[in-house]
Tab-separated table of C-alpha atoms in Angstrom:
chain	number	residue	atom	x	y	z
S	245	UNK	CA	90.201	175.259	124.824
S	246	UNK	CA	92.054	173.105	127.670
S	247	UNK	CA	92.854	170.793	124.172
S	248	UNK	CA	94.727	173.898	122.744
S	249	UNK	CA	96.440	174.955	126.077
S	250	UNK	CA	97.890	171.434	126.594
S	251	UNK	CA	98.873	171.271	122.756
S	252	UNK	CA	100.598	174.846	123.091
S	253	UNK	CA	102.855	173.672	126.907
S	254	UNK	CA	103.498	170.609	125.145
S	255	UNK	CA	104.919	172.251	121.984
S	256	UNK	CA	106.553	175.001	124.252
S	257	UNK	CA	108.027	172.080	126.417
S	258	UNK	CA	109.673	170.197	122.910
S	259	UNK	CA	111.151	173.903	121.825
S	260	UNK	CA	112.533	173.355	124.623
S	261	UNK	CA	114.150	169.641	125.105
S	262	UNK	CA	115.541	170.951	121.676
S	263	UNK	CA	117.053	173.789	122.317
S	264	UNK	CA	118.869	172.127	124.838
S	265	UNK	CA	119.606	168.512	122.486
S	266	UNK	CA	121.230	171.527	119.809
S	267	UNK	CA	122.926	173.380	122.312
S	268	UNK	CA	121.050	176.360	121.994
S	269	UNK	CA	119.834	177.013	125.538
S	270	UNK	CA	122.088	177.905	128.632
S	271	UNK	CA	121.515	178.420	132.662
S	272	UNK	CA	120.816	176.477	135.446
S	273	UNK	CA	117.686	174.691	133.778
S	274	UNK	CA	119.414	173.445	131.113
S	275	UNK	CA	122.360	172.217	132.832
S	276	UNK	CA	120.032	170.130	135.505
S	277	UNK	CA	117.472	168.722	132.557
S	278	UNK	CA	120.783	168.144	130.639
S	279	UNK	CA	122.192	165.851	133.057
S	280	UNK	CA	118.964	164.200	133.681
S	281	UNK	CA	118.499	163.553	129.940
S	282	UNK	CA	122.274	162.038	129.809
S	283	UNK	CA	121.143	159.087	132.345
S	284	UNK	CA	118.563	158.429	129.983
S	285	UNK	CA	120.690	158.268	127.051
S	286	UNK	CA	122.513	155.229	128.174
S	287	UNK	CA	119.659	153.630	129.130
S	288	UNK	CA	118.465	154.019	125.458
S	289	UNK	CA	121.725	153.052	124.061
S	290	UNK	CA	121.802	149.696	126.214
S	291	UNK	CA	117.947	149.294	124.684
S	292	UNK	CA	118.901	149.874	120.947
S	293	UNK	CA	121.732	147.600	120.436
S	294	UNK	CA	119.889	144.799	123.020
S	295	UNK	CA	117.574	144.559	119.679
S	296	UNK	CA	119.877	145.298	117.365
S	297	UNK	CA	121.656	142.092	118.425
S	298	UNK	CA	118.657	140.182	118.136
S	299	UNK	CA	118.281	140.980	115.003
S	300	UNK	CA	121.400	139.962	113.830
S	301	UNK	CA	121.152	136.636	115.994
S	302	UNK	CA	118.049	135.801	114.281
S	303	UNK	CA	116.290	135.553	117.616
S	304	UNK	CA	113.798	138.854	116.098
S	305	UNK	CA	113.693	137.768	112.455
S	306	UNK	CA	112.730	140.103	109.564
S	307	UNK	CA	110.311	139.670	106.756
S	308	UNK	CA	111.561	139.763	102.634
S	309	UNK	CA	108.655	140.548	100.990
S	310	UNK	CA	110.716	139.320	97.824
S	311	UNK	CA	111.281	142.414	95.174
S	312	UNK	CA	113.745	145.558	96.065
S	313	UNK	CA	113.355	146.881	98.962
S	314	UNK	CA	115.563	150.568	99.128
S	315	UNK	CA	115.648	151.613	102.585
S	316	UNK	CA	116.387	155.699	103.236
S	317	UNK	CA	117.220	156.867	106.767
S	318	UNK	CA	119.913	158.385	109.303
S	319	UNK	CA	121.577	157.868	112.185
S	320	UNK	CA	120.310	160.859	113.995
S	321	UNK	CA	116.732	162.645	114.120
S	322	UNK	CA	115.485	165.761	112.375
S	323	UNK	CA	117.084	168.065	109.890
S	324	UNK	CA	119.240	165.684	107.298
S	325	UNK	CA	117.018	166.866	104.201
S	326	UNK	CA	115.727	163.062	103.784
S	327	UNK	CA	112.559	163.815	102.234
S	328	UNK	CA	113.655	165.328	98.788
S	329	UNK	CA	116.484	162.312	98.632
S	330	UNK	CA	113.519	160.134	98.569
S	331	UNK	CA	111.313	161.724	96.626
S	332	UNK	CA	114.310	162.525	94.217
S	333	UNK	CA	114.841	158.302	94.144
S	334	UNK	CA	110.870	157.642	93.916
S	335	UNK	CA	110.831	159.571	90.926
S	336	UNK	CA	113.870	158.180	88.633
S	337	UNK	CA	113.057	154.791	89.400
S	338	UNK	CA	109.378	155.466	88.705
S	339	UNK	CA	110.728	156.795	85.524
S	340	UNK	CA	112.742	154.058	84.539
S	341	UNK	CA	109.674	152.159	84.426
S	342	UNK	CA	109.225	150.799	88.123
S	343	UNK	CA	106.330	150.393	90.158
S	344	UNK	CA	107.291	152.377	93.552
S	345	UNK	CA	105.588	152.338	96.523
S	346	UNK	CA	106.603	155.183	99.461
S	347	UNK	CA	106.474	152.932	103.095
S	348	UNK	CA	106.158	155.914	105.586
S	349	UNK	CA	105.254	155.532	109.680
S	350	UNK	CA	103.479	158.845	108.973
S	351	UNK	CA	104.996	160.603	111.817
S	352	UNK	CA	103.138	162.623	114.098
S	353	UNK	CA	99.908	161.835	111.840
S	354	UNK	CA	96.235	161.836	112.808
S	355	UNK	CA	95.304	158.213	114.495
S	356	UNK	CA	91.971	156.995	113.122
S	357	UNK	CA	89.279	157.236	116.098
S	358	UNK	CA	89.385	154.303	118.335
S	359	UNK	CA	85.949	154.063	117.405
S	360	UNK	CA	86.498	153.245	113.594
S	361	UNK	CA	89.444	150.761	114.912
S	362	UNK	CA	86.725	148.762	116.884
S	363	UNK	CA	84.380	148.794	114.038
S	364	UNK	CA	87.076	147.186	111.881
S	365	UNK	CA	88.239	145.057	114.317
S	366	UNK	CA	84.512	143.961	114.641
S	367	UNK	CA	83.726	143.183	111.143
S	368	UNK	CA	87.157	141.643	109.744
S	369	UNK	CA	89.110	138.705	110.233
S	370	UNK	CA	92.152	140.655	109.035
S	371	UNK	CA	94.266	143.427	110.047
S	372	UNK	CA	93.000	146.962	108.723
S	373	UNK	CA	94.918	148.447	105.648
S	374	UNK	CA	97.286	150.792	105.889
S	375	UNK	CA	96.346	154.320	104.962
S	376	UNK	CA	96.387	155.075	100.795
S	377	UNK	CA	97.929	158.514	100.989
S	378	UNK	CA	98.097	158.498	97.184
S	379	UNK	CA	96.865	155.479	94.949
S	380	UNK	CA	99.619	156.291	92.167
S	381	UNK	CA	96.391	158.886	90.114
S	382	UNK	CA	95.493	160.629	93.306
S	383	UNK	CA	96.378	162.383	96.527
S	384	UNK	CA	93.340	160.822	98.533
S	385	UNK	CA	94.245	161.844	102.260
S	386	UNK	CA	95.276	165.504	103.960
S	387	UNK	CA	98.907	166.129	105.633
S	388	UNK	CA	97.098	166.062	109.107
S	389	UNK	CA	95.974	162.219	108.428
S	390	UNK	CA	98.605	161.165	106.203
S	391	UNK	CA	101.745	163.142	108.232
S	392	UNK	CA	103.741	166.279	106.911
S	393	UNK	CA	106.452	164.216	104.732
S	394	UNK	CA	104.157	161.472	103.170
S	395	UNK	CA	101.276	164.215	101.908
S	396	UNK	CA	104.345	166.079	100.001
S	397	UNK	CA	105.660	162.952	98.890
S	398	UNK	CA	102.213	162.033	97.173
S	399	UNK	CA	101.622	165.384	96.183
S	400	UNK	CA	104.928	165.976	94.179
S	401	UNK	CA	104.637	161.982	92.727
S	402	UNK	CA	102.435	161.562	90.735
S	403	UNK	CA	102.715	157.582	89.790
S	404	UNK	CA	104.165	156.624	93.119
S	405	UNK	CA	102.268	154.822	96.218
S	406	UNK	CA	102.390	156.356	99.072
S	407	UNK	CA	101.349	154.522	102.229
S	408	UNK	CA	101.247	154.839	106.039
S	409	UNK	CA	101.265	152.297	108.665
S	410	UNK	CA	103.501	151.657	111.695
S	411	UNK	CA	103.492	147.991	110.570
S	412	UNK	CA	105.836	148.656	107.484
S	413	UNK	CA	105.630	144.850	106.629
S	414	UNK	CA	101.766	144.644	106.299
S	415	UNK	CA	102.266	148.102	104.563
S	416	UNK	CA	104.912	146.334	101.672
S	417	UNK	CA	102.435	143.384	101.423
S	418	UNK	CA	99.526	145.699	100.477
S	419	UNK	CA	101.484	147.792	98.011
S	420	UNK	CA	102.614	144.356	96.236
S	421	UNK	CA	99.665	142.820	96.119
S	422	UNK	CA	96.618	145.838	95.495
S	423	UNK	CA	98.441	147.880	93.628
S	424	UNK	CA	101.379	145.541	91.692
S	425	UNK	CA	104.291	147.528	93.015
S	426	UNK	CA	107.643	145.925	92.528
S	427	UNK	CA	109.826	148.674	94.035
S	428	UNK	CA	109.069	149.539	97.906
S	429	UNK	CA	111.517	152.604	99.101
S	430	UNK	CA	111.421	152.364	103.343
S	431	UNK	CA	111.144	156.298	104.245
S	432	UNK	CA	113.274	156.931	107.463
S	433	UNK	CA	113.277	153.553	107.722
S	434	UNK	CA	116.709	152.882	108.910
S	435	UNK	CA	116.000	151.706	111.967
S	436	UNK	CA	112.872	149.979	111.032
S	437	UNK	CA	114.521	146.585	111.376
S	438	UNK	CA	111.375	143.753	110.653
S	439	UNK	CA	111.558	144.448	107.056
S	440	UNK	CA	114.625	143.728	105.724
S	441	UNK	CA	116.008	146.146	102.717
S	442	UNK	CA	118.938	145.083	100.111
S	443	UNK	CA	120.040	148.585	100.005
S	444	UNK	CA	120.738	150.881	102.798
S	445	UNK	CA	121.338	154.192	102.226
S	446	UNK	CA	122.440	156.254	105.261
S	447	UNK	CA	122.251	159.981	105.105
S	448	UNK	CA	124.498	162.557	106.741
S	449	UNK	CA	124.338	165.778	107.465
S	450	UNK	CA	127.441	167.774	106.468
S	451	UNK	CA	126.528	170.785	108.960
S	452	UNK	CA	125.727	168.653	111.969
S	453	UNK	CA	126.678	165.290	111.418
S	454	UNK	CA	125.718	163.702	115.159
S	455	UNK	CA	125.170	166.470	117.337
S	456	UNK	CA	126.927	166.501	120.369
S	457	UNK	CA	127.889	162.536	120.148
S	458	UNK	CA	124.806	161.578	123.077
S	459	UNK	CA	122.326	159.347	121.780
S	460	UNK	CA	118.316	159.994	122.707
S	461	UNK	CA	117.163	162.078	124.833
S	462	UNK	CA	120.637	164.073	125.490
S	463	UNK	CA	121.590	164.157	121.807
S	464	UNK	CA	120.166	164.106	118.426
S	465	UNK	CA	121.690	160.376	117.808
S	466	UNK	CA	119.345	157.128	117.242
S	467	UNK	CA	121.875	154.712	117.524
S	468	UNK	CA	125.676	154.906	117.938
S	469	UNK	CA	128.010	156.276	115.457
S	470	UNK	CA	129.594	153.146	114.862
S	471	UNK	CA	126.294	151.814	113.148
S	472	UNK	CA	127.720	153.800	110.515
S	473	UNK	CA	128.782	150.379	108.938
S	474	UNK	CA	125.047	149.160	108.226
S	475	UNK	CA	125.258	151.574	105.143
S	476	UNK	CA	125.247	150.404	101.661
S	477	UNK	CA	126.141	153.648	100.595
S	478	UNK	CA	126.537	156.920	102.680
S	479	UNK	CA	124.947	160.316	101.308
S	480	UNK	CA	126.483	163.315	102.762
S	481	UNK	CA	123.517	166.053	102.708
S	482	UNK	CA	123.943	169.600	103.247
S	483	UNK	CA	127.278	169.774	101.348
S	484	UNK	CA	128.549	173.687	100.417
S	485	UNK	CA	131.410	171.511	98.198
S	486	UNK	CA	134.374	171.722	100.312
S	487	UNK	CA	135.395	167.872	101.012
S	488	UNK	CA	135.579	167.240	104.977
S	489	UNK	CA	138.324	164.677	105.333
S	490	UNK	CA	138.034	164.195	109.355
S	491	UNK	CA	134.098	162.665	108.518
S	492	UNK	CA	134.649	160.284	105.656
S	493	UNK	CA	137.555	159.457	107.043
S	494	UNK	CA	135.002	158.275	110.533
S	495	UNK	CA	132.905	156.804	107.636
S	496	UNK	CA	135.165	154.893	106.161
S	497	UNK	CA	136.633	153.876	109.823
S	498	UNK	CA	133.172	152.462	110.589
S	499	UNK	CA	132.056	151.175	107.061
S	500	UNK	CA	135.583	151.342	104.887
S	501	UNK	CA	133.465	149.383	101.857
S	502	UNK	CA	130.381	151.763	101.437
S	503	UNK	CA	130.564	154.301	98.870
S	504	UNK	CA	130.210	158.047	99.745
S	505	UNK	CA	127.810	160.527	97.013
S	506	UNK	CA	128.081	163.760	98.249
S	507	UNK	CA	125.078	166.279	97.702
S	508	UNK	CA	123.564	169.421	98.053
S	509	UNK	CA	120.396	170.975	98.682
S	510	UNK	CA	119.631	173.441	96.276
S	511	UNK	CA	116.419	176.475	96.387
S	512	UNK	CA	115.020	176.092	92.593
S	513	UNK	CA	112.030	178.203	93.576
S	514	UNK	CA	109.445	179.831	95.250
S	515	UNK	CA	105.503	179.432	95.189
S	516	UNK	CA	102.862	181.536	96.484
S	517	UNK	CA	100.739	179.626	98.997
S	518	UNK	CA	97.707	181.088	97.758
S	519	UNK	CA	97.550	181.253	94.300
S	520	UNK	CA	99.723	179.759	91.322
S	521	UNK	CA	102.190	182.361	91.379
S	522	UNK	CA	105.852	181.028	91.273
S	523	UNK	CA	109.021	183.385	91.334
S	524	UNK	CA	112.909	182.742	90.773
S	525	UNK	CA	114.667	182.460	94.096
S	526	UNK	CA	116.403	185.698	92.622
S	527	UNK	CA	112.664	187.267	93.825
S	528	UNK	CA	114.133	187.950	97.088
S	529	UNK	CA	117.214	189.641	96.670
S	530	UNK	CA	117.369	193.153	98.348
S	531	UNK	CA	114.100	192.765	100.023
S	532	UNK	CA	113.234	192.359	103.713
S	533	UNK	CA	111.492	189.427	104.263
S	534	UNK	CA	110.234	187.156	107.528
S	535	UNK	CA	111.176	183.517	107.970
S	536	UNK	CA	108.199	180.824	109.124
S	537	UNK	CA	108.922	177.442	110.244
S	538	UNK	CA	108.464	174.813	112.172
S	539	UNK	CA	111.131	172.541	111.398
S	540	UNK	CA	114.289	170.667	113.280
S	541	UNK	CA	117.036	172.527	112.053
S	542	UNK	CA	116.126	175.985	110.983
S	543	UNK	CA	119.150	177.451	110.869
S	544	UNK	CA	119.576	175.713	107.216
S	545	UNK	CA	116.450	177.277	105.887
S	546	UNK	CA	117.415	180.390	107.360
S	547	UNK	CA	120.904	180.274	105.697
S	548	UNK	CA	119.444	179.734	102.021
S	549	UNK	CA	116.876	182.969	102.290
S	550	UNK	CA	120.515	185.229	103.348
S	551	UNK	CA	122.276	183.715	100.624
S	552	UNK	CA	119.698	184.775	98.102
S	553	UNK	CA	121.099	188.605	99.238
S	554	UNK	CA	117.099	189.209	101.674
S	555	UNK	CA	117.526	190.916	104.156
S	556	UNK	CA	115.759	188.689	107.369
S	557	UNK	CA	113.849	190.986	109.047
S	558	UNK	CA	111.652	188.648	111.106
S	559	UNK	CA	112.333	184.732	112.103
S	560	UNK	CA	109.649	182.768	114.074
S	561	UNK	CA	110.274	179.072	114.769
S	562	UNK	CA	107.933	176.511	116.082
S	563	UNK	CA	108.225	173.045	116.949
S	564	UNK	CA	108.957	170.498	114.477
S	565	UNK	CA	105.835	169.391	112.748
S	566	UNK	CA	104.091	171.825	114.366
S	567	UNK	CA	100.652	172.482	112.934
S	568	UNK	CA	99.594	176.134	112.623
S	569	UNK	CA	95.917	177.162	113.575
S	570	UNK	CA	94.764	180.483	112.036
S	571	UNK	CA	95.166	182.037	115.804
S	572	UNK	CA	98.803	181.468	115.391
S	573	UNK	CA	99.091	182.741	111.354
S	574	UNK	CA	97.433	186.130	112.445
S	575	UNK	CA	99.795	186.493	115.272
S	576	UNK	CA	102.991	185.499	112.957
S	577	UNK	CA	101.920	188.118	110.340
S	578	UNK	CA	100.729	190.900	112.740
S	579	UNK	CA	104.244	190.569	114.124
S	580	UNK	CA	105.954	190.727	110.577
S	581	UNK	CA	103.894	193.561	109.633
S	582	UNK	CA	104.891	195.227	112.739
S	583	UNK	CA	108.761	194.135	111.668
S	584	UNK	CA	108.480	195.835	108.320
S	585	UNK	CA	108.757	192.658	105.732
S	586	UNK	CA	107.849	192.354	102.544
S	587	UNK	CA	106.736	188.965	102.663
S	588	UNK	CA	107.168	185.661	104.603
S	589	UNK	CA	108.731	182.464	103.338
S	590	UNK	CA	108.627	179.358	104.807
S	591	UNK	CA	108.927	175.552	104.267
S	592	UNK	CA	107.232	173.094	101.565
S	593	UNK	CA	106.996	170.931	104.542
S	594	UNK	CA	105.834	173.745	106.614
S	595	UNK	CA	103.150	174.889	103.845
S	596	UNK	CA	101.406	171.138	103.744
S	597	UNK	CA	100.399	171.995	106.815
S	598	UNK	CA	98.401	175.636	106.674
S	599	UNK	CA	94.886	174.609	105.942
S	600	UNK	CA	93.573	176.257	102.701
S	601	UNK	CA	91.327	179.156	102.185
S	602	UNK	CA	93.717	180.816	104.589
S	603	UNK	CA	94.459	184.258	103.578
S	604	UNK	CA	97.235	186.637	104.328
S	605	UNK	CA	97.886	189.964	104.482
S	606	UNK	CA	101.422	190.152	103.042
S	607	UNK	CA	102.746	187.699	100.423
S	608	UNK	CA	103.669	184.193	101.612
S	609	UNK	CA	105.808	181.846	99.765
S	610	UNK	CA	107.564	178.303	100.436
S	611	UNK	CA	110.600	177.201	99.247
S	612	UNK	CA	111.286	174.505	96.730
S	613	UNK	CA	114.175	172.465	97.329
S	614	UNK	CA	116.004	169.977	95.221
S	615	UNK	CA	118.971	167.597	95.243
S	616	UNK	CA	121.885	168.365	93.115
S	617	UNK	CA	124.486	165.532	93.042
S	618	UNK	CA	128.234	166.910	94.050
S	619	UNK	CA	130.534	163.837	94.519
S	620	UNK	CA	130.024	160.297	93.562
S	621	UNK	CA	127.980	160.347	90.441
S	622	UNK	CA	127.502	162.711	87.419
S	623	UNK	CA	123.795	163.311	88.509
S	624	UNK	CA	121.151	161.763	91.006
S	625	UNK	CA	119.624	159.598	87.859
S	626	UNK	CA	123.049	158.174	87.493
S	627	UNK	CA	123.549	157.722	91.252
S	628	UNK	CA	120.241	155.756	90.852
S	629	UNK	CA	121.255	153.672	88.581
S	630	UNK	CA	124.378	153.189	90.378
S	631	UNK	CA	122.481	152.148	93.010
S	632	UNK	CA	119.508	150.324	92.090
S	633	UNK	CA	120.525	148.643	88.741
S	634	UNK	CA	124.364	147.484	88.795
S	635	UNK	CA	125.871	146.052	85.844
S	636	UNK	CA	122.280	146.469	84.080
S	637	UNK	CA	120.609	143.997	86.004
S	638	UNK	CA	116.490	144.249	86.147
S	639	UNK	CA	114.691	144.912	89.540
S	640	UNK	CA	113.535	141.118	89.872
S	641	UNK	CA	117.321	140.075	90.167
S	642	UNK	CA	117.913	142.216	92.555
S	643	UNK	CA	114.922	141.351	94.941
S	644	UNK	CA	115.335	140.546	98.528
């Protein structure tokens, strides 16, 4: 019980850093823990480009683990749609006959007990293995062990290696050498800077580019804008299809030689949590539904159920990555009973993690989101190709 009260101020205490990181809180509190969090913004700035500089000095060298390394990440935390732009480039290049292996840190992912480390640590010379999420035939860990994004990823790629470990470098090595992978894509891995990839591709989100411009804690950005020219090639995410001229033209200010593909995040679907069932997004028009998530931006989630023509009668938002207990399901759905909904949607990322068996009593759905290509290439297989395999040239060529 103390466990649970401590998890539920510490979630309540996040909701509410981010609130005030998105500019959606206001009052005195904000304003104060605002300010305070802006003093430790440039002490985080003066810490991320002290080791970004010894990087590039060679004082902190990185590793090549010698075959293509495709690194995916952003500038900023939270919300860019990263995880179906990687699983979208997992699964062409596993089609075009690669051997891919996912490198994820496995954020916010259940640690192994201490006690199992100190076994290890007892009976091996070596470091322990990262954790197999999915061996390429089968999805061998849970989202709570494995982390929200890496779980989907394994569950939707069938073929693909998915691993966790902080160390991604020890994670690389394994996937080369156990399981012959020749292709190693470095999820959110932008900043990851000990392994070294050949391609970097930066995403950006169209709706929210960089927040409000602050780096960590007061704003939403990692490192500064002008890191923008560490991209290979720059994926604006989120696009509705209208060009915005003032951001490439900060792009190509920063980085004038990498190429822009813009993109868009398209619904395809819904499935029924509980059974099999899967409906056309067109399922929802007309009807009064409730909205579950617990993501960083859910204001895009939000959008896409009011642009199917639902009517939102209920919206409850936890915590990013927050992980639902049954005590907290019953409460959501008494309350959207009480509202008058239909049904509840929420995330795929939000669905990995509602333990099964759980049972509802009104229909709830997640929503299935793909990439569609917009600007830059004819489709994402040719913006892979692009990419990955210029001029023709095999994956061993390209290696670095």
């Amino acid at each position: 019980m103390p466990n649970r009260w401590f998890r539920h101020k510490a979630d309540q205490f996040e909701q509410f850093a981010t609130d005030i990181i998105m500019g959606r809180s206001e009052g005195t509190a904000a304003a104060l823990f605002g300010a305070f969090l802006q003093v430790c913004s440039y002490l985080f700035s003066g810490i991320v480009q002290t080791r970004l500089w010894l990087y590039r000095n060679r004082i902190f060298r990185d590793e090549p683990l010698g075959c293509l390394v495709v690194v995916v990440g952003n500038l900023t935390v939270g919300g860019t749609g990263k995880t179906p732009v990687v699983e979208m480039f997992a699964k062409a290049l596993r089609d075009r006959g690669r051997k891919v292996a996912i490198l994820s840190r496995g954020y916010k992912s259940k640690a192994p007990p201490m006690w199992k480390k100190w076994w290890f640590w007892l009976n091996h010379t070596e470091e322990a293995p990262p954790r197999v999420v999915s061996d390429g035939e089968r999805v061998l860990l849970d989202s709570e062990v494995a982390g929200d994004e890496p779980y989907m990823l394994a569950r939707n790629l069938p073929g693909v290696v998915v691993l966790v470990d902080k160390n991604r470098v020890k994670a690389g090595a394994y996937a080369i050498k156990k399981f012959g992978c020749d292709t190693l894509i470095l999820d959110d891995g932008f900043q990851y800077l000990p392994l070294k990839g050949r391609l970097n591709l930066l995403l950006v989100d169209k709706t929210n580019p960089f927040g409000n411009g602050f780096l960590l804690p007061r704003g939403i950005l990692r490192e500064p804008i002008k890191h923008l020219k560490r991209a290979s090639y720059v994926f604006l995410t989120k696009s509705k299809g209208r060009r915005d001229e003032e951001l490439e033209a900060m792009i190509q200010k920063f980085n004038p030689d990498a190429e822009i593909i813009e993109c868009a995040h398209k619904p395809k679907y819904l499935k029924r949590i509980d059974s099999d069932e899967q409906v056309p997004m067109s399922f929802l028009a007309g009807k009064k539904i409730g909205a579950l998530s617990g993501i960083a931006v859910p204001e895009s989630f939000e959008a896409f159920l009011r642009n199917t023509g639902a009517k939102l009668g209920y919206i409850k938002r936890f915590a990013d990555h927050y992980r639902f207990s049954h005590e907290d399901l019953k409460s959501v759905f008494e309350e959207a009973i009480a509202a008058g909904v239909e049904m509840v949607i929420t995330t795929e990322k939000d669905a990995v993690r509602i333990e099964d068996g759980e049972h509802f009593p009104l229909p709830c759905y997640y929503l299935r989101l793909e990439i569609e290509i917009l600007r830059g290439a004819a489709d994402f297989d040719e913006a892979v190709g692009k990419i990955c395999f210029p001029n023709g040239k095999p994956v061993n060529e390209l290696a670095g």
